[in-house]
CSV table of C-alpha atoms and ligand atoms in Angstrom, one decimal:
chain,number,residue,atom,x,y,z
A,211,UNK,CA,0.0,0.0,0.0
A,212,UNK,CA,1.3,3.4,-0.8
A,213,UNK,CA,1.6,5.7,2.1
A,214,UNK,CA,-0.4,8.9,1.8
A,215,UNK,CA,2.1,11.8,1.8
A,216,UNK,CA,1.3,14.5,4.3
A,217,UNK,CA,0.5,17.8,2.6
A,218,UNK,CA,3.3,20.3,3.0
A,219,UNK,CA,2.9,22.7,5.9
A,220,UNK,CA,2.5,25.7,3.5
A,221,UNK,CA,-0.5,24.1,1.9
A,222,UNK,CA,-2.2,23.9,5.2
A,223,UNK,CA,-2.1,27.7,5.7
A,224,UNK,CA,-5.5,29.3,5.5
A,225,UNK,CA,-6.2,32.3,3.2
A,226,UNK,CA,-6.2,34.5,6.3
A,227,UNK,CA,-2.7,33.2,7.4
A,228,UNK,CA,-1.3,33.7,3.9
A,229,UNK,CA,-2.6,37.3,3.8
A,230,UNK,CA,-1.2,37.8,7.3
A,231,UNK,CA,2.2,36.7,6.1
A,232,UNK,CA,2.0,39.2,3.2
A,233,UNK,CA,0.9,42.0,5.6
A,234,UNK,CA,3.8,41.3,8.0
A,235,UNK,CA,6.3,41.4,5.1
A,236,UNK,CA,4.9,44.7,3.8
A,237,UNK,CA,4.9,46.1,7.3
A,238,UNK,CA,8.6,45.1,7.8
A,239,UNK,CA,9.5,46.7,4.5
A,240,UNK,CA,7.6,49.9,5.1
A,241,UNK,CA,8.9,50.3,8.6
A,242,UNK,CA,12.5,49.7,7.5
A,243,UNK,CA,12.2,52.3,4.8
A,244,UNK,CA,10.6,54.8,7.3
A,245,UNK,CA,13.5,54.3,9.7
A,246,UNK,CA,16.0,55.0,6.9
A,247,UNK,CA,14.3,58.2,6.0
A,248,UNK,CA,14.0,59.3,9.6
A,249,UNK,CA,17.6,58.6,10.2
A,250,UNK,CA,18.6,60.8,7.1
A,251,UNK,CA,16.5,63.5,8.7
A,252,UNK,CA,18.7,63.3,11.8
A,253,UNK,CA,15.9,61.8,13.9
A,254,UNK,CA,17.7,58.6,14.9
A,255,UNK,CA,21.3,57.6,15.5
A,256,UNK,CA,21.6,54.6,13.2
A,257,UNK,CA,19.4,52.0,11.5
A,258,UNK,CA,19.8,48.6,10.1
A,259,UNK,CA,17.4,47.6,7.4
A,260,UNK,CA,15.6,44.3,6.8
A,261,UNK,CA,14.8,45.1,3.1
A,262,UNK,CA,15.1,42.0,1.0
A,263,UNK,CA,15.1,39.6,4.0
A,264,UNK,CA,11.3,39.7,4.6
A,265,UNK,CA,10.6,36.2,3.3
A,266,UNK,CA,13.4,34.6,5.4
A,267,UNK,CA,12.3,36.5,8.5
A,268,UNK,CA,8.5,36.2,8.3
A,269,UNK,CA,8.5,32.7,6.9
A,270,UNK,CA,10.6,31.4,9.9
A,271,UNK,CA,8.9,33.4,12.6
A,272,UNK,CA,5.5,32.3,11.4
A,273,UNK,CA,6.3,28.7,12.5
A,274,UNK,CA,7.0,29.7,16.1
A,275,UNK,CA,4.7,30.2,19.1
A,276,UNK,CA,4.7,33.8,20.3
A,277,UNK,CA,5.3,34.2,24.0
A,278,UNK,CA,6.3,30.5,24.4
A,279,UNK,CA,9.3,30.0,22.1
A,280,UNK,CA,12.5,32.0,22.6
A,281,UNK,CA,13.9,34.3,20.1
A,282,UNK,CA,17.5,35.4,19.8
A,283,UNK,CA,17.3,37.9,16.9
A,284,UNK,CA,19.9,40.2,15.4
A,285,UNK,CA,19.8,43.8,14.2
A,286,UNK,CA,18.3,42.9,10.7
A,287,UNK,CA,15.3,41.0,12.1
A,288,UNK,CA,12.5,43.6,12.0
A,289,UNK,CA,10.3,41.1,10.1
A,290,UNK,CA,10.9,38.4,12.8
A,291,UNK,CA,9.9,40.7,15.7
A,292,UNK,CA,6.9,42.1,14.0
A,293,UNK,CA,5.6,38.6,13.1
A,294,UNK,CA,6.0,37.5,16.7
A,295,UNK,CA,4.0,40.4,17.9
A,296,UNK,CA,6.0,43.5,18.5
A,297,UNK,CA,4.1,46.6,17.3
A,298,UNK,CA,5.6,49.1,14.9
A,299,UNK,CA,5.4,51.7,17.8
A,300,UNK,CA,7.5,49.4,20.0
A,301,UNK,CA,10.1,49.0,17.3
A,302,UNK,CA,10.3,52.7,16.9
A,303,UNK,CA,10.7,53.3,20.7
A,304,UNK,CA,14.2,51.7,20.2
A,305,UNK,CA,14.9,53.8,17.1
A,306,UNK,CA,14.0,57.1,18.9
A,307,UNK,CA,15.6,55.9,22.2
A,308,UNK,CA,12.6,57.1,24.2
A,309,UNK,CA,12.2,56.7,27.9
A,310,UNK,CA,9.6,54.0,27.4
A,311,UNK,CA,11.6,52.1,24.9
A,312,UNK,CA,10.6,48.4,25.4
A,313,UNK,CA,13.8,47.2,23.8
A,314,UNK,CA,16.3,48.6,26.3
A,315,UNK,CA,14.9,51.8,27.8
A,316,UNK,CA,16.9,53.7,25.1
A,317,UNK,CA,20.2,52.2,26.1
A,318,UNK,CA,21.0,49.6,23.4
A,319,UNK,CA,21.7,50.4,19.7
A,320,UNK,CA,18.6,50.8,17.6
A,321,UNK,CA,17.5,47.5,15.9
A,322,UNK,CA,18.8,45.5,18.8
A,323,UNK,CA,15.4,44.1,19.6
A,324,UNK,CA,14.1,42.9,22.9
A,325,UNK,CA,10.7,42.2,24.4
A,326,UNK,CA,10.2,40.5,27.7
A,327,UNK,CA,6.6,39.2,27.2
A,328,UNK,CA,7.4,37.9,23.7
A,329,UNK,CA,10.6,36.3,24.8
A,330,UNK,CA,12.8,38.2,22.4
A,331,UNK,CA,16.1,38.3,24.3
A,332,UNK,CA,18.2,41.4,24.1
A,333,UNK,CA,21.2,41.1,21.7
A,334,UNK,CA,24.7,42.2,22.4
A,335,UNK,CA,26.6,44.0,19.6
A,336,UNK,CA,29.4,41.4,19.1
A,337,UNK,CA,28.4,39.3,16.2
A,338,UNK,CA,27.1,35.7,17.0
A,339,UNK,CA,27.2,36.0,20.8
A,340,UNK,CA,23.4,35.3,20.7
A,341,UNK,CA,24.2,31.8,19.3
A,342,UNK,CA,25.5,30.1,22.5
A,343,UNK,CA,23.0,32.1,24.6
A,344,UNK,CA,20.1,30.6,22.5
A,345,UNK,CA,21.6,27.1,22.9
A,346,UNK,CA,21.8,27.6,26.7
A,347,UNK,CA,18.1,28.6,26.9
A,348,UNK,CA,17.0,25.7,24.7
A,349,UNK,CA,19.0,23.3,26.8
A,350,UNK,CA,17.5,24.7,30.0
A,351,UNK,CA,13.9,24.3,28.5
A,352,UNK,CA,14.8,20.7,27.7
A,353,UNK,CA,16.2,20.0,31.2
A,354,UNK,CA,13.1,21.4,32.7
A,355,UNK,CA,10.9,19.3,30.5
A,356,UNK,CA,9.2,22.4,29.0
A,357,UNK,CA,7.6,22.4,25.6
A,358,UNK,CA,9.6,25.3,24.2
A,359,UNK,CA,12.1,25.8,21.4
A,360,UNK,CA,14.6,28.6,20.7
A,361,UNK,CA,15.3,30.2,17.4
A,362,UNK,CA,18.5,32.0,16.8
A,363,UNK,CA,19.1,34.4,13.8
A,364,UNK,CA,22.3,35.6,12.3
A,365,UNK,CA,24.0,36.4,9.0
A,366,UNK,CA,26.6,34.4,6.9
A,367,UNK,CA,29.4,36.5,8.5
A,368,UNK,CA,28.4,35.2,11.9
A,369,UNK,CA,29.3,31.6,10.8
A,370,UNK,CA,33.0,32.6,10.8
A,371,UNK,CA,33.0,33.2,14.6
A,372,UNK,CA,34.0,30.8,17.3
A,373,UNK,CA,30.8,31.5,19.1
A,374,UNK,CA,28.8,30.1,16.2
A,375,UNK,CA,30.9,26.9,15.9
A,376,UNK,CA,30.8,26.3,19.7
A,377,UNK,CA,27.0,26.8,19.8
A,378,UNK,CA,26.4,24.4,16.9
A,379,UNK,CA,28.5,21.7,18.5
A,380,UNK,CA,27.1,22.1,22.0
A,381,UNK,CA,23.5,22.2,20.7
A,382,UNK,CA,24.0,18.9,18.8
A,383,UNK,CA,25.8,17.1,21.6
A,384,UNK,CA,23.0,18.0,24.0
A,385,UNK,CA,20.2,17.7,21.5
A,386,UNK,CA,19.0,21.2,22.5
A,387,UNK,CA,15.7,22.2,20.9
A,388,UNK,CA,17.1,25.1,18.9
A,389,UNK,CA,16.8,26.2,15.3
A,390,UNK,CA,19.8,28.1,13.8
A,391,UNK,CA,18.6,30.5,11.1
A,392,UNK,CA,21.2,31.9,8.8
A,393,UNK,CA,20.1,34.8,6.7
A,394,UNK,CA,22.6,34.3,4.0
A,395,UNK,CA,22.8,37.6,2.2
A,396,UNK,CA,26.3,37.1,0.8
A,397,UNK,CA,28.1,39.9,2.6
A,398,UNK,CA,29.4,40.7,6.1
A,399,UNK,CA,29.3,44.4,5.6
A,400,UNK,CA,31.8,44.7,2.7
A,401,UNK,CA,33.2,41.2,2.9
A,402,UNK,CA,31.9,38.7,0.3
A,403,UNK,CA,31.1,35.2,1.6
A,404,UNK,CA,33.8,33.7,-0.8
A,405,UNK,CA,36.4,35.4,1.5
A,406,UNK,CA,34.8,33.8,4.5
A,407,UNK,CA,34.1,30.2,3.5
A,408,UNK,CA,35.3,27.7,0.9
A,409,UNK,CA,31.9,26.0,0.6
A,410,UNK,CA,29.1,27.3,-1.6
A,411,UNK,CA,26.4,26.3,1.0
A,412,UNK,CA,27.2,27.0,4.6
A,413,UNK,CA,24.5,24.4,5.5
A,414,UNK,CA,27.1,21.8,4.7
A,415,UNK,CA,28.8,22.6,8.0
A,416,UNK,CA,25.8,21.3,9.9
A,417,UNK,CA,26.7,17.8,8.9
A,418,UNK,CA,30.1,18.1,10.7
A,419,UNK,CA,28.2,18.9,13.9
A,420,UNK,CA,25.8,16.0,13.5
A,421,UNK,CA,22.6,18.0,12.7
A,422,UNK,CA,20.5,18.4,9.6
A,423,UNK,CA,21.3,21.5,7.5
A,424,UNK,CA,19.1,22.7,4.8
A,425,UNK,CA,19.6,25.4,2.1
A,426,UNK,CA,16.4,27.1,1.1
A,427,UNK,CA,15.5,29.9,-1.3
A,428,UNK,CA,15.3,32.7,1.3
A,429,UNK,CA,13.3,34.9,-1.0
A,430,UNK,CA,10.4,32.4,-1.2
A,431,UNK,CA,8.4,32.8,2.0
A,432,UNK,CA,6.5,29.5,1.7
A,433,UNK,CA,9.6,27.5,1.1
A,434,UNK,CA,11.2,29.1,4.2
A,435,UNK,CA,8.1,28.4,6.2
A,436,UNK,CA,8.1,24.8,5.1
A,437,UNK,CA,11.8,24.3,6.2
A,438,UNK,CA,11.2,26.1,9.5
A,439,UNK,CA,8.1,24.0,10.3
A,440,UNK,CA,10.0,20.8,9.8
A,441,UNK,CA,12.9,22.1,12.0
A,442,UNK,CA,10.5,23.2,14.8
A,443,UNK,CA,8.7,19.9,14.7
A,444,UNK,CA,11.9,18.1,15.0
A,445,UNK,CA,13.0,20.2,18.0
A,446,UNK,CA,9.7,19.9,19.8
A,447,UNK,CA,9.8,16.1,19.2
A,448,UNK,CA,13.1,15.7,21.0
A,449,UNK,CA,15.1,15.4,17.7
A,450,UNK,CA,17.5,18.2,18.6
A,451,UNK,CA,18.8,21.2,16.6
A,452,UNK,CA,18.6,22.0,12.9
A,453,UNK,CA,20.3,24.6,10.7
A,454,UNK,CA,18.5,26.5,8.0
A,455,UNK,CA,20.4,28.5,5.5
A,456,UNK,CA,18.0,31.0,3.7
A,457,UNK,CA,19.7,32.4,0.6
A,458,UNK,CA,18.8,36.1,0.3
A,459,UNK,CA,20.2,39.5,-0.3
A,460,UNK,CA,20.0,42.8,1.5
A,461,UNK,CA,18.7,45.4,-1.0
A,462,UNK,CA,20.2,48.4,0.7
A,463,UNK,CA,23.5,49.2,2.5
A,464,UNK,CA,24.5,47.3,5.7
A,465,UNK,CA,23.4,50.2,7.9
A,466,UNK,CA,22.8,53.9,7.5
A,467,UNK,CA,26.5,54.4,8.0
A,468,UNK,CA,27.5,52.2,5.1
A,469,UNK,CA,28.1,53.0,1.4
A,470,UNK,CA,27.6,49.7,-0.5
A,471,UNK,CA,28.6,51.3,-3.9
A,472,UNK,CA,32.2,50.7,-2.7
A,473,UNK,CA,31.9,46.9,-2.7
A,474,UNK,CA,28.8,45.9,-4.8
A,475,UNK,CA,28.0,46.6,-8.4
A,476,UNK,CA,24.8,48.2,-9.5
A,477,UNK,CA,24.1,45.3,-11.8
A,478,UNK,CA,24.3,42.9,-8.8
A,479,UNK,CA,21.9,44.9,-6.7
A,480,UNK,CA,19.5,45.2,-9.6
A,481,UNK,CA,19.6,41.5,-10.4
A,482,UNK,CA,18.5,40.8,-6.8
A,483,UNK,CA,15.9,43.5,-6.8
A,484,UNK,CA,14.2,41.6,-9.6
A,485,UNK,CA,13.8,38.7,-7.2
A,486,UNK,CA,12.3,40.9,-4.5
A,487,UNK,CA,10.5,38.5,-2.0
A,488,UNK,CA,7.6,40.9,-1.5
A,489,UNK,CA,6.8,41.3,-5.2
A,490,UNK,CA,7.3,37.6,-5.7
A,491,UNK,CA,4.8,36.7,-2.9
A,492,UNK,CA,2.2,39.2,-4.1
A,493,UNK,CA,2.4,37.7,-7.6
A,494,UNK,CA,2.1,34.2,-6.2
A,495,UNK,CA,-0.9,35.1,-4.0
A,496,UNK,CA,-2.4,36.7,-7.0
A,497,UNK,CA,-1.9,33.6,-9.1
A,498,UNK,CA,-3.4,31.5,-6.3
A,499,UNK,CA,-6.5,33.8,-6.4
A,500,UNK,CA,-5.9,35.0,-2.9
A,501,UNK,CA,-4.9,38.6,-3.5
A,502,UNK,CA,-6.6,40.9,-5.9
A,503,UNK,CA,-5.9,44.6,-6.6
A,504,UNK,CA,-8.5,45.7,-4.1
A,505,UNK,CA,-7.1,43.6,-1.3
A,506,UNK,CA,-3.6,44.6,-2.0
A,507,UNK,CA,-4.6,48.3,-1.8
A,508,UNK,CA,-6.4,47.7,1.5
A,509,UNK,CA,-3.3,46.0,3.0
A,510,UNK,CA,-1.0,48.8,1.7
A,511,UNK,CA,-3.3,51.5,3.2
A,512,UNK,CA,-3.5,49.7,6.6
A,513,UNK,CA,0.3,49.4,6.7
A,514,UNK,CA,0.9,53.0,5.7
A,515,UNK,CA,-1.4,54.3,8.4
A,516,UNK,CA,0.1,52.0,11.1
A,517,UNK,CA,3.6,53.2,10.3
A,518,UNK,CA,2.5,56.8,10.3
A,519,UNK,CA,0.8,56.4,13.6
A,520,UNK,CA,3.8,54.6,15.1
A,521,UNK,CA,6.1,57.4,13.8
A,522,UNK,CA,4.0,60.0,15.5
A,523,UNK,CA,4.0,58.1,18.8
A,524,UNK,CA,7.7,57.5,18.7
A,525,UNK,CA,8.6,61.1,17.8
A,526,UNK,CA,6.4,62.4,20.5
A,527,UNK,CA,7.7,60.0,23.1
A,528,UNK,CA,9.4,61.3,26.3
A,529,UNK,CA,13.2,61.4,26.3
A,530,UNK,CA,15.1,59.7,29.1
A,531,UNK,CA,16.3,62.0,31.9
A,532,UNK,CA,20.0,62.8,31.5
A,533,UNK,CA,20.6,61.8,35.1
A,534,UNK,CA,19.4,58.3,34.3
A,535,UNK,CA,22.2,57.7,31.8
A,536,UNK,CA,24.4,55.9,34.3
A,537,UNK,CA,21.6,53.8,35.7
A,538,UNK,CA,21.7,50.8,36.0
A,539,UNK,CA,25.3,50.6,34.8
A,540,UNK,CA,27.3,51.0,38.0
A,541,UNK,CA,26.4,49.9,41.5
A,542,UNK,CA,25.5,53.0,43.4
A,543,UNK,CA,27.3,53.8,46.6
A,544,UNK,CA,25.2,53.9,49.7
A,545,UNK,CA,24.2,57.3,50.6
A,546,UNK,CA,24.9,58.8,47.2
B,924,TPP,C1,32.7,40.2,16.9
B,924,TPP,C2,32.4,41.3,16.0
B,924,TPP,N1,33.2,41.6,15.0
B,924,TPP,C3,32.8,42.6,14.1
B,924,TPP,C4,31.7,43.4,14.3
B,924,TPP,C5,31.3,44.5,13.4
B,924,TPP,N2,30.2,44.0,12.6
B,924,TPP,C6,28.9,44.4,12.9
B,924,TPP,S1,27.8,43.7,11.8
B,924,TPP,C7,29.0,42.9,11.0
B,924,TPP,C8,28.7,42.0,9.8
B,924,TPP,C9,27.9,40.8,10.1
B,924,TPP,O1,27.6,40.2,8.9
B,924,TPP,P1,26.6,39.0,8.8
B,924,TPP,O2,26.7,38.1,10.0
B,924,TPP,O3,26.7,38.4,7.5
B,924,TPP,O4,25.1,39.7,8.9
B,924,TPP,P2,24.5,40.8,7.9
B,924,TPP,O5,24.8,42.1,8.5
B,924,TPP,O6,25.1,40.6,6.6
B,924,TPP,O7,23.0,40.5,7.9
B,924,TPP,C10,30.3,43.2,11.5
B,924,TPP,C11,31.5,42.6,11.0
B,924,TPP,C12,30.9,43.0,15.5
B,924,TPP,N3,29.8,43.7,15.7
B,924,TPP,N4,31.2,42.0,16.3
């Protein structure tokens, strides 16, 4: 008897969920663009954009349980945190470094996301330090018998660090329920991946640590979702860690302080713009009969007004008191 093949996870998504994915991708794109513009107007110190990474980010985060699973994101992950439930206004409190900033009370760099209730753990600036931290959390969940997984996000450059290798090894040895998500955008600022690794697909390295590694088209949100759903199921079922390499491209410079014209050609950027994950998903939804012009316009209007409202809230937010700058950095002397 032939076994009935399970339908792929992406095919089980309802129309509502598919449109929600598209909405989150558009929200991430629009909010990234807004932050770049605001930064150029001198209204924020620095910004890192997620433009081009939306499929990799939303597709993976969509397979997680908000408030239960742990997230160790990095500065590019605006699409991840919005999908898990951070609001645009909460993201912008970090950008504007307001007193009520949920990310760090205005103390960390913008785009270094954190949200206690949503279990998004604050990120340190040194690349890949979030990797061993995520493994530790996942291992703790396992030792406590809790039904939780951790997802850790990073770029291709991060895979050159000792922290990443140690995290991969430790996770596999202890079968920690953690999913490593590499947003492979080809560059670590100006350094092309060919100067960082002698393999074409970094997922190959997972084998050396005894865990499954999969390379997926990171500009195809449903393919990414599929890969992440498998990895999450494996982690929840006690099968241990997985590594997902989502091949993508950042469509704009590394940060608002970077000039990418010095290391990328216009042709290269244009060739990836033609594979824009957002345009691609809109076209796919349209072909599937799930997104017509009217619906697309409605979603675009909703996103635009949410981003405008968040900008107004963020700009109007109270600034931290200057006296609070050293708190809670040093232990205060008694009586001072
Ligand atoms: C240990 C360490 N070295 C260098 C830096 C400076 N730095 C910040 S981001 C970055 C590039 C990281 O590239 P990648 O991991 O590929 O992520 P991407 O920005 O491309 O998404 C570097 C080198 C740092 N923050 N930490």
